[in-house]
GROMACS .gro file of C-alpha atoms in nm:
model
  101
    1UNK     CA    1   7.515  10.609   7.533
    2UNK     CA    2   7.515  10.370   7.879
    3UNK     CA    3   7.691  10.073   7.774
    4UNK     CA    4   7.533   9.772   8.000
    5UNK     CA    5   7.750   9.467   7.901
    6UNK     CA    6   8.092   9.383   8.070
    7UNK     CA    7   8.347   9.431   7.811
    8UNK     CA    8   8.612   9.217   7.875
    9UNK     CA    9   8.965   9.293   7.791
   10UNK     CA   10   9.123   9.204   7.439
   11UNK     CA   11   9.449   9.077   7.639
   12UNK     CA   12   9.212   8.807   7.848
   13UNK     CA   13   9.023   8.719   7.513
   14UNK     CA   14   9.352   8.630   7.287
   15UNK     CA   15   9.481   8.445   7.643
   16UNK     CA   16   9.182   8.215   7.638
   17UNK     CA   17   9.201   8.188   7.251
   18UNK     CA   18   9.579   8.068   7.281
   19UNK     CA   19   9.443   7.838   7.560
   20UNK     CA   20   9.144   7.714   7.360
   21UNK     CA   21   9.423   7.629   7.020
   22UNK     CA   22   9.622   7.472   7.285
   23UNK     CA   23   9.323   7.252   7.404
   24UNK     CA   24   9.191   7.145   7.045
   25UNK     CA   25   9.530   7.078   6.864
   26UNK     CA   26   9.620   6.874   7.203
   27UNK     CA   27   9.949   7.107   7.210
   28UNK     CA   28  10.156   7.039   7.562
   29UNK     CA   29  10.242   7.368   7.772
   30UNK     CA   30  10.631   7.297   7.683
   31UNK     CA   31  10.533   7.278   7.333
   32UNK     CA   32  10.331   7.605   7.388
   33UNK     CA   33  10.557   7.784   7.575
   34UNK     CA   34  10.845   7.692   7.320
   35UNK     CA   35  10.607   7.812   6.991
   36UNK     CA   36  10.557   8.136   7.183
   37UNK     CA   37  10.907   8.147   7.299
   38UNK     CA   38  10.843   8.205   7.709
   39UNK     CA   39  10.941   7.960   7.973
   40UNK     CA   40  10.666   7.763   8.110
   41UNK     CA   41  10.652   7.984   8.396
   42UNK     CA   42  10.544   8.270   8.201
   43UNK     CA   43  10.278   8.111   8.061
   44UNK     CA   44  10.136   8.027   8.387
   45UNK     CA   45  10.151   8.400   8.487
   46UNK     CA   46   9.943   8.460   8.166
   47UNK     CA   47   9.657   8.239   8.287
   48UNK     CA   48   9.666   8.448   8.578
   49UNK     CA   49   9.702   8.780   8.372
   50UNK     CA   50   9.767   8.837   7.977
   51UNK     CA   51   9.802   9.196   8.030
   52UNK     CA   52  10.192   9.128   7.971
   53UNK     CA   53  10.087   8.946   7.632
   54UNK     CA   54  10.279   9.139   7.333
   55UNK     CA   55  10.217   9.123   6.987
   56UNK     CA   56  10.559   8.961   6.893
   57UNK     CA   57  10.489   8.694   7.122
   58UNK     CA   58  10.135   8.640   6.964
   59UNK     CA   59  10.307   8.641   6.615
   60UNK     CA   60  10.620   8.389   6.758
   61UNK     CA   61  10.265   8.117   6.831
   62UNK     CA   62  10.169   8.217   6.462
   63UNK     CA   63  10.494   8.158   6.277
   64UNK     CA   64  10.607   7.839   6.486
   65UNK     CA   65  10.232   7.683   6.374
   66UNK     CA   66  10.199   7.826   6.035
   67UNK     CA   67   9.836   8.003   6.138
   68UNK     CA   68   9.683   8.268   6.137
   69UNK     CA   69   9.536   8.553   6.414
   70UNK     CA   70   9.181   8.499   6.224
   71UNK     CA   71   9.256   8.087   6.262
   72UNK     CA   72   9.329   8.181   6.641
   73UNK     CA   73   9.018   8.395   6.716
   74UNK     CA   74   8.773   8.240   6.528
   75UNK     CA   75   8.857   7.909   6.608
   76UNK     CA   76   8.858   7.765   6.276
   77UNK     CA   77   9.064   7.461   6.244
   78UNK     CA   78   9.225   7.311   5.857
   79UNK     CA   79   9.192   7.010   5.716
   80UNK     CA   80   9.567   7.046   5.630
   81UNK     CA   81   9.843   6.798   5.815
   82UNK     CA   82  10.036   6.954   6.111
   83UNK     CA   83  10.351   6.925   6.233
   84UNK     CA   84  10.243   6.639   6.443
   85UNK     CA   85  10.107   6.462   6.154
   86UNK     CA   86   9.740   6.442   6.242
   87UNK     CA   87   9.462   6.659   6.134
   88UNK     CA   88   9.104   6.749   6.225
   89UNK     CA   89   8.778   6.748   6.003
   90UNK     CA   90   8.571   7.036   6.121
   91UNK     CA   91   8.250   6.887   6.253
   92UNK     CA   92   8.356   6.554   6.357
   93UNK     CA   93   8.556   6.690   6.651
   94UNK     CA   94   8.799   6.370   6.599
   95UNK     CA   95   9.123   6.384   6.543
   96UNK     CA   96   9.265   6.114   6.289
   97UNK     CA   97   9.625   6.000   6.149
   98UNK     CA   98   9.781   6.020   5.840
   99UNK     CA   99   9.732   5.665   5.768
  100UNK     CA  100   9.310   5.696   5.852
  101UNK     CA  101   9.298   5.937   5.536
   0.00000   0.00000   0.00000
């Protein structure tokens, strides 16, 4: 069969996907870099280039946010309460306190 698509590398896809959480849950890059236990250099290199990107540090993101990898790639986001004590409501794209429940 002659593939004609671009296939684009699983590393680069979980790299944006991290990103992506990181974007939506309004995470900071020392926060990031902490939950997947790098420095904050690191995670600049992985911007660059995930090919370094291991499974333990995937599953250090996953335990330090109590998610999981299907939460990560699909981009599904609870209705539970973080650690940062706010929450989103899938749909509304706002993000809302404790106290607005």
């Amino acid at each position: 069969m002659n593939n004609t698509y671009a296939r684009t590398p699983l590393y680069t896809d979980i790299g944006a996907k991290i990103r992506k959480w990181q974007t939506k849950h309004n995470v900071s890059d020392a926060q990031l870099a902490a939950d997947l236990r790098v420095t904050e250099k690191t995670l600049k290199v992985y911007d660059k280039s995930a090919h370094h990107l291991t499974l333990e540090i995937i599953d250090n993101l996953l335990t330090a946010e109590g998610i999981s990898l299907s939460d990560l790639m699909t981009e599904r986001v609870r209705t539970s309460i973080t650690r940062h004590e706010e929450y989103f409501v899938w749909g509304t794209h706002q993000k809302k306190t404790i106290s607005e429940k």
